[in-house]
Short mmCIF file of C-alpha atoms in Angstrom, two decimals:
data_model
loop_
_atom_site.label_atom_id
_atom_site.label_comp_id
_atom_site.label_asym_id
_atom_site.label_seq_id
_atom_site.Cartn_x
_atom_site.Cartn_y
_atom_site.Cartn_z
CA MET A 820 222.89 -65.95 -20.47
CA ILE A 821 219.01 -66.40 -20.01
CA PHE A 822 219.58 -69.42 -17.75
CA SER A 823 221.96 -72.12 -16.82
CA LEU A 824 221.43 -75.84 -15.95
CA THR A 825 224.06 -77.65 -14.14
CA ALA A 826 224.38 -80.59 -11.80
CA GLY A 827 223.28 -79.70 -8.30
CA SER A 828 223.96 -82.66 -6.09
CA SER A 829 226.25 -85.74 -5.88
CA GLY A 830 223.63 -87.88 -7.23
CA SER A 831 224.94 -91.18 -5.57
CA GLY A 832 225.51 -92.87 -2.18
CA ASP A 833 223.37 -93.18 0.89
CA ALA A 834 220.58 -90.80 1.80
CA ARG A 835 221.95 -87.84 3.18
CA PHE A 836 221.46 -83.96 3.29
CA VAL A 837 223.32 -80.83 2.65
CA ALA A 838 222.59 -77.24 3.60
CA ARG A 839 222.94 -74.87 0.82
CA LEU A 840 222.72 -71.00 1.04
CA PRO A 841 223.19 -68.82 -2.07
CA LEU A 842 225.02 -65.32 -1.54
CA ALA A 843 225.15 -62.21 -3.38
CA LEU A 844 227.95 -59.51 -2.85
CA SER A 845 227.64 -55.88 -3.14
CA PRO A 846 228.66 -54.41 -6.57
CA GLY A 847 232.24 -54.32 -7.00
CA LEU A 848 233.15 -57.36 -5.11
CA VAL A 849 234.11 -60.77 -6.27
CA LEU A 850 235.46 -64.00 -4.77
CA GLN A 851 238.13 -65.55 -6.85
CA ILE A 852 237.42 -69.33 -6.61
CA PRO A 853 239.93 -71.83 -8.16
CA ASN A 854 238.00 -74.29 -10.31
CA GLY A 855 234.75 -72.86 -9.32
CA LYS A 856 234.77 -74.60 -5.87
CA TYR A 857 236.73 -74.18 -2.64
CA LEU A 858 236.66 -76.39 0.25
CA ALA A 859 238.19 -74.82 3.46
CA PRO A 860 241.58 -76.53 4.03
CA GLY A 861 241.58 -78.75 7.04
CA SER A 862 237.69 -78.01 7.68
CA SER A 863 236.13 -80.30 9.96
CA MET A 864 232.80 -78.96 9.12
CA GLY A 865 232.55 -79.77 5.48
CA ILE A 866 231.88 -76.27 4.52
CA GLN A 867 232.38 -75.46 0.81
CA ILE A 868 231.65 -72.37 -1.42
CA GLU A 869 230.97 -72.58 -5.34
CA LYS A 870 230.78 -69.91 -7.83
CA LEU A 871 227.46 -69.74 -9.66
CA HIS A 872 227.13 -67.80 -12.91
CA TYR A 873 225.98 -64.90 -10.80
CA GLY A 874 226.88 -65.07 -7.17
CA TYR A 875 227.85 -67.93 -4.97
CA ALA A 876 226.54 -70.79 -2.78
CA VAL A 877 228.00 -71.85 0.62
CA THR A 878 227.27 -75.48 1.45
CA LEU A 879 227.50 -77.33 4.92
CA GLY A 880 227.27 -81.12 5.37
CA PRO A 881 226.43 -83.83 4.64
CA PHE A 882 223.98 -84.63 7.57
CA SER A 883 222.07 -87.74 8.15
CA THR A 884 218.76 -86.15 8.54
CA SER A 885 216.89 -82.97 6.85
CA LYS A 886 216.34 -81.60 10.36
CA GLU A 887 220.05 -81.46 11.02
CA ALA A 888 220.54 -79.75 7.71
CA GLU A 889 217.80 -77.21 8.38
CA GLU A 890 219.52 -76.42 11.74
CA ALA A 891 222.74 -76.05 9.83
CA LEU A 892 221.01 -73.75 7.13
CA SER A 893 220.00 -71.44 10.10
CA ARG A 894 223.67 -71.47 11.44
CA LEU A 895 224.93 -70.74 7.89
CA ARG A 896 222.76 -67.63 7.77
CA ALA A 897 223.98 -66.44 11.09
CA ALA A 898 227.49 -67.10 9.97
CA ALA A 899 226.95 -64.93 6.71
CA LEU A 900 225.98 -62.09 8.88
CA TRP A 901 229.14 -62.42 10.90
CA SER A 902 231.41 -62.56 7.80
CA ALA A 903 229.54 -59.27 6.44
CA ILE A 904 230.38 -57.58 9.71
CA GLU A 905 234.01 -58.85 9.95
CA LEU A 906 234.85 -58.06 6.32
CA SER A 907 232.79 -54.93 6.10
CA ILE A 908 230.95 -56.14 2.87
CA GLY A 909 227.40 -56.00 1.53
CA LEU A 910 226.07 -59.58 1.54
CA GLN A 911 222.61 -60.77 0.68
CA TYR A 912 221.02 -64.13 1.16
CA PRO A 913 217.39 -65.65 0.95
CA THR A 914 215.66 -65.56 4.27
CA GLU A 915 213.19 -68.16 3.25
CA ASN A 916 213.78 -71.82 2.20
CA GLY A 917 212.94 -72.86 -1.32
CA ASP A 918 211.79 -76.41 -2.40
CA ILE A 919 213.41 -79.41 -4.36
CA GLN A 920 211.17 -80.11 -7.36
CA LEU A 921 211.27 -84.08 -7.59
CA SER A 922 209.97 -85.82 -10.46
CA ASP A 923 207.47 -88.66 -9.93
CA GLN A 924 209.67 -90.56 -12.34
CA PRO A 925 213.42 -90.11 -13.15
CA THR A 926 213.72 -87.98 -16.28
CA ALA A 927 216.12 -89.28 -18.91
CA ILE A 928 219.16 -87.07 -19.98
CA SER A 929 218.10 -85.21 -22.97
CA GLU A 930 219.63 -82.88 -25.48
CA ASN A 931 219.21 -80.05 -23.13
CA THR A 932 220.86 -81.72 -20.26
CA GLN A 933 223.42 -83.92 -22.03
CA HIS A 934 226.22 -81.71 -20.76
CA ILE A 935 225.35 -82.69 -17.11
CA GLY A 936 225.41 -86.20 -18.13
CA ALA A 937 228.68 -85.91 -19.72
CA THR A 938 230.25 -84.46 -16.33
CA THR A 939 228.48 -86.71 -14.02
CA GLY A 940 227.86 -89.90 -15.87
CA TRP A 941 224.05 -89.60 -15.15
CA THR A 942 221.47 -91.19 -17.48
CA PHE A 943 218.55 -89.99 -15.59
CA ILE A 944 217.63 -86.83 -13.57
CA ASP A 945 215.47 -87.11 -10.32
CA GLY A 946 214.49 -83.25 -10.18
CA HIS A 947 215.75 -79.85 -10.04
CA TYR A 948 216.01 -76.68 -7.89
CA ASP A 949 216.32 -73.01 -8.32
CA ALA A 950 220.06 -72.11 -7.62
CA GLN A 951 219.07 -68.80 -6.02
CA LYS A 952 217.03 -70.41 -3.27
CA ALA A 953 218.26 -71.63 0.20
CA LEU A 954 217.66 -75.33 0.28
CA ILE A 955 218.03 -78.72 2.06
CA ILE A 956 219.47 -80.78 -0.74
CA PRO A 957 219.01 -84.67 -0.62
CA ASP A 958 222.50 -85.08 -2.10
CA ASP A 959 221.96 -88.64 -3.06
CA LYS A 960 219.38 -87.66 -5.65
CA ARG A 961 220.48 -86.74 -9.18
CA LEU A 962 219.40 -82.99 -9.19
CA ALA A 963 219.86 -80.19 -11.62
CA SER A 964 220.44 -76.71 -10.54
CA LEU A 965 218.63 -73.98 -12.57
CA GLU A 966 220.05 -70.42 -12.53
CA LEU A 967 218.31 -67.59 -14.27
CA GLY A 968 220.26 -64.64 -15.76
CA LYS A 969 220.73 -61.39 -14.02
CA PRO A 970 223.26 -58.62 -13.83
CA GLN A 971 226.77 -59.76 -12.85
CA LEU A 972 228.67 -58.55 -9.80
CA VAL A 973 232.36 -58.01 -9.72
CA SER A 974 235.15 -57.92 -6.74
CA SER A 975 238.14 -59.32 -5.01
CA ILE A 976 238.14 -60.88 -1.51
CA PRO A 977 240.58 -63.72 -0.74
CA ILE A 978 238.52 -66.85 -0.63
CA ASN A 979 240.31 -68.46 2.34
CA LEU A 980 239.55 -65.36 4.33
CA PHE A 981 235.89 -65.33 3.36
CA LEU A 982 235.41 -69.00 4.41
CA GLU A 983 237.64 -68.42 7.56
CA LYS A 984 235.04 -65.97 8.76
CA PHE A 985 232.03 -68.52 8.13
CA GLU A 986 234.10 -71.14 10.11
CA GLU A 987 234.82 -68.74 12.83
CA ALA A 988 231.18 -68.02 13.40
CA LEU A 989 230.10 -71.73 13.00
CA SER A 990 232.50 -72.43 15.89
CA PHE A 991 230.62 -70.10 18.38
CA GLU A 992 229.10 -72.45 20.95
CA LYS A 993 225.71 -70.75 20.97
CA LEU A 994 225.45 -69.34 17.32
CA GLY A 995 221.89 -70.62 17.48
CA GLN A 996 221.06 -67.59 19.49
CA ILE A 997 221.61 -65.46 16.50
CA ALA A 998 219.63 -67.58 14.26
CA ILE A 999 216.47 -66.95 16.44
CA ASP A 1000 217.20 -63.27 17.36
CA GLU A 1001 215.05 -61.69 14.51
CA LYS A 1002 215.70 -58.07 15.42
CA LEU A 1003 219.61 -58.48 15.49
CA LYS A 1004 219.62 -60.42 12.14
CA LEU A 1005 217.47 -57.53 10.51
CA ALA A 1006 219.59 -54.93 11.92
CA ILE A 1007 222.76 -56.46 10.48
CA GLU A 1008 220.99 -57.27 7.07
CA VAL A 1009 219.84 -53.62 6.87
CA ALA A 1010 223.23 -52.24 7.88
CA MET A 1011 225.22 -54.27 5.33
CA SER A 1012 222.69 -53.46 2.52
CA HIS A 1013 223.93 -49.89 2.59
CA ARG A 1014 226.84 -51.13 0.60
CA PHE A 1015 224.42 -51.96 -2.33
CA GLU A 1016 223.47 -48.22 -2.23
CA VAL A 1017 225.11 -45.83 -4.64
CA SER A 1018 223.50 -42.72 -3.09
CA GLU A 1019 225.06 -41.47 0.12
CA ARG A 1020 221.72 -40.33 1.32
CA ALA A 1021 220.40 -43.77 0.96
CA GLN A 1022 223.38 -45.28 2.72
CA PHE A 1023 222.88 -42.69 5.53
CA ILE A 1024 219.12 -43.62 6.00
CA ALA A 1025 220.08 -47.44 5.94
CA LEU A 1026 222.63 -47.29 8.60
CA VAL A 1027 220.34 -45.13 10.86
CA THR A 1028 217.51 -47.58 10.30
CA SER A 1029 219.46 -50.57 11.08
CA LEU A 1030 220.09 -49.09 14.61
CA GLU A 1031 216.25 -48.46 14.95
CA ALA A 1032 215.58 -52.17 14.22
CA LEU A 1033 217.34 -53.09 17.29
CA LEU A 1034 215.14 -51.03 19.62
CA PRO A 1035 212.86 -52.63 22.15
CA ASP A 1036 209.55 -50.92 23.17
CA ALA A 1037 210.00 -48.67 26.02
CA PRO A 1038 206.91 -47.20 27.96
CA VAL A 1039 207.02 -43.53 29.13
CA SER A 1040 207.22 -42.74 32.74
CA ASP A 1041 204.17 -43.20 35.08
CA VAL A 1042 203.46 -39.59 35.28
CA SER A 1043 203.44 -39.07 31.46
CA ARG A 1044 201.30 -42.35 31.16
CA LYS A 1045 198.86 -40.64 33.77
CA ALA A 1046 198.58 -37.42 31.67
CA ILE A 1047 198.21 -39.54 28.36
CA THR A 1048 195.36 -41.53 29.88
CA GLU A 1049 193.58 -38.39 30.83
CA ALA A 1050 193.91 -36.90 27.45
CA ILE A 1051 192.52 -40.07 25.87
CA HIS A 1052 189.43 -39.99 28.18
CA LEU A 1053 188.97 -36.25 26.96
CA ILE A 1054 189.17 -37.15 23.31
CA LYS A 1055 186.76 -40.15 23.53
CA LYS A 1056 184.26 -37.87 25.51
CA SER A 1057 184.70 -35.35 22.80
CA ARG A 1058 184.22 -37.86 19.98
CA GLU A 1059 180.80 -39.06 21.47
CA GLN A 1060 179.03 -35.88 20.48
CA TYR A 1061 179.59 -36.54 16.74
CA GLU A 1062 178.07 -39.28 14.70
CA LYS A 1063 180.21 -42.31 14.17
CA ASP A 1064 181.21 -41.85 10.46
CA SER A 1065 181.33 -38.04 10.46
CA ARG A 1066 184.31 -36.11 9.51
CA GLU A 1067 184.69 -34.75 13.07
CA SER A 1068 184.67 -38.34 14.53
CA ARG A 1069 187.21 -39.50 12.07
CA ASP A 1070 189.54 -36.45 12.96
CA LEU A 1071 189.20 -37.34 16.60
CA GLU A 1072 189.97 -40.89 16.11
CA ARG A 1073 193.18 -39.97 14.36
CA LEU A 1074 193.94 -37.70 17.10
CA LEU A 1075 193.26 -40.59 19.66
CA SER A 1076 195.64 -42.76 17.59
CA GLN A 1077 198.60 -40.24 17.79
CA VAL A 1078 197.90 -39.69 21.60
CA LYS A 1079 198.01 -43.24 22.10
CA SER A 1080 201.43 -43.75 20.43
CA LEU A 1081 202.87 -41.25 22.92
CA GLU A 1082 202.57 -44.16 25.43
CA ARG A 1083 205.94 -45.23 24.21
CA GLU A 1084 209.15 -43.31 24.32
CA SER A 1085 210.02 -41.63 21.11
CA ILE A 1086 212.44 -43.38 18.65
CA GLY A 1087 215.26 -40.79 19.13
CA GLU A 1088 214.89 -41.07 22.86
CA ARG A 1089 214.98 -45.03 22.88
CA LEU A 1090 217.84 -45.06 20.24
CA GLN A 1091 220.15 -42.76 22.46
CA ASN A 1092 219.44 -44.70 25.49
CA PHE A 1093 219.96 -48.13 23.75
CA VAL A 1094 223.12 -47.07 22.35
CA GLU A 1095 224.26 -45.36 25.61
CA ALA A 1096 223.55 -48.63 27.38
CA SER A 1097 225.32 -50.76 24.87
CA THR A 1098 228.45 -48.54 24.97
CA LYS A 1099 228.69 -48.70 28.72
CA ARG A 1100 228.72 -52.54 28.29
CA HIS A 1101 231.29 -52.24 25.66
CA PRO A 1102 233.51 -49.35 26.38
CA THR A 1103 235.82 -49.84 23.54
CA LEU A 1104 233.08 -48.24 21.36
CA GLY A 1105 233.98 -44.89 23.11
CA SER A 1106 232.51 -42.60 25.61
CA TYR A 1107 228.79 -43.51 26.16
CA GLU A 1108 227.91 -39.78 26.74
CA VAL A 1109 229.58 -38.62 23.48
CA ILE A 1110 228.38 -41.60 21.46
CA GLY A 1111 224.82 -41.24 22.87
CA LEU A 1112 224.73 -37.41 21.90
CA GLU A 1113 226.15 -38.31 18.49
CA ILE A 1114 223.54 -40.94 17.79
CA ARG A 1115 220.66 -38.45 18.93
CA SER A 1116 221.92 -35.80 16.58
CA THR A 1117 222.26 -38.23 13.87
CA TYR A 1118 218.77 -39.59 14.18
CA ASN A 1119 217.59 -35.94 14.21
CA LEU A 1120 219.25 -35.17 11.11
CA ARG A 1121 217.77 -38.45 9.58
CA SER A 1122 214.29 -37.12 10.48
CA LYS A 1123 215.20 -33.79 8.95
CA LEU A 1124 216.24 -35.60 5.72
CA LEU A 1125 213.12 -37.64 5.29
CA HIS A 1126 210.76 -34.66 6.16
CA GLN A 1127 212.45 -32.10 4.18
CA GLY A 1128 214.23 -34.09 1.48
CA HIS A 1129 217.53 -32.23 1.95
CA ILE A 1130 220.24 -31.70 4.35
CA PRO A 1131 223.63 -29.77 4.05
CA SER A 1132 226.11 -32.09 2.31
CA GLU A 1133 228.87 -31.58 4.96
CA GLN A 1134 226.50 -32.65 7.60
CA LEU A 1135 225.60 -35.72 5.68
CA VAL A 1136 229.33 -36.65 4.89
CA SER A 1137 230.29 -36.21 8.65
CA LYS A 1138 227.43 -38.36 10.02
CA LEU A 1139 227.81 -40.99 7.40
CA GLU A 1140 231.59 -41.37 8.18
CA PHE A 1141 230.63 -41.74 11.74
CA LEU A 1142 227.98 -44.36 11.01
CA ARG A 1143 230.05 -46.41 8.63
CA ALA A 1144 232.63 -46.84 11.57
CA PHE A 1145 230.40 -47.08 14.47
CA VAL A 1146 227.47 -49.19 13.27
CA PRO A 1147 229.62 -52.36 12.24
CA LYS A 1148 231.60 -52.18 15.46
CA LEU A 1149 228.31 -52.15 17.57
CA LEU A 1150 226.71 -54.91 15.53
CA ARG A 1151 229.86 -57.00 15.92
CA LEU A 1152 230.01 -56.66 19.68
CA LEU A 1153 226.07 -57.34 20.11
CA PHE A 1154 226.54 -60.52 17.65
CA ILE A 1155 229.21 -61.78 20.15
CA GLU A 1156 227.22 -60.84 23.25
CA ALA A 1157 224.10 -62.66 21.81
CA SER A 1158 225.96 -65.70 20.84
CA ASN A 1159 227.43 -66.06 24.37
CA SER A 1160 224.18 -65.35 26.24
CA ASN A 1161 222.17 -68.02 28.08
#
């Protein structure tokens, strides 16, 4: 299929807006959706999922204003991350919103769109949108949904369980805290993306990187900062004896940049401290001392892999097994913690 053009809105009634978030699942996963659409039974939120030719789209609404729908779209993104953690699946969605392309004048149903008219009763179309974009849909408009062809994904997850996780997340009182927590969102996105990778080495790097995305900046101790300041002063003084654009001056400028970077704790140190602190708050993760040492050795192994291009396969398998179990548990607890914070 090169592209698909289908009805993308209700196209009637009072002005109202629907939040729509397309989803792609990792290879090997598919949702079995009866009749192509599924509305969660007894849902008071109006959450619905539909099957596209390639992938899916979750909708929430309707809402009386576009602002309400935009807020709902942010919550849908956060709910998607929760579902990915809870179901241990790879899940991707657009991080930016797309636009509805409205025509200056309604376009009459033509030969290319007569199938839309046959199923909806429309004689005109007000505009269209890209099915793979996150959108706020003016549902009263007659809109066509355009989906471009791409490789198909396959799988099996009970659809009721999938939407159940969305509803569970949407019921969190402070889900909006997740919607604005860019570091946590990125960490979850990167962690779940490892399920799109075929290579175990790529999976390993993605999972370690997801933890790195959580780290705050951490300055070194006062005594270390004092020593670094003295070193910076000496390098600057040495640089003064060379012409500005000389090779020697550029070498010392690079050295100066490297020394300045020492004003922050190393990533390995910060990672160990962060995970130990998180494990202390959430003892169900295990012994903070044991976990901290495991994380530090895992990060060191990741550095070795990136710098040397190879690590022993038995070490890779062992660390990857640890990360696959630990990272989703940690992210789940941090998600709950953030959604309950003030």
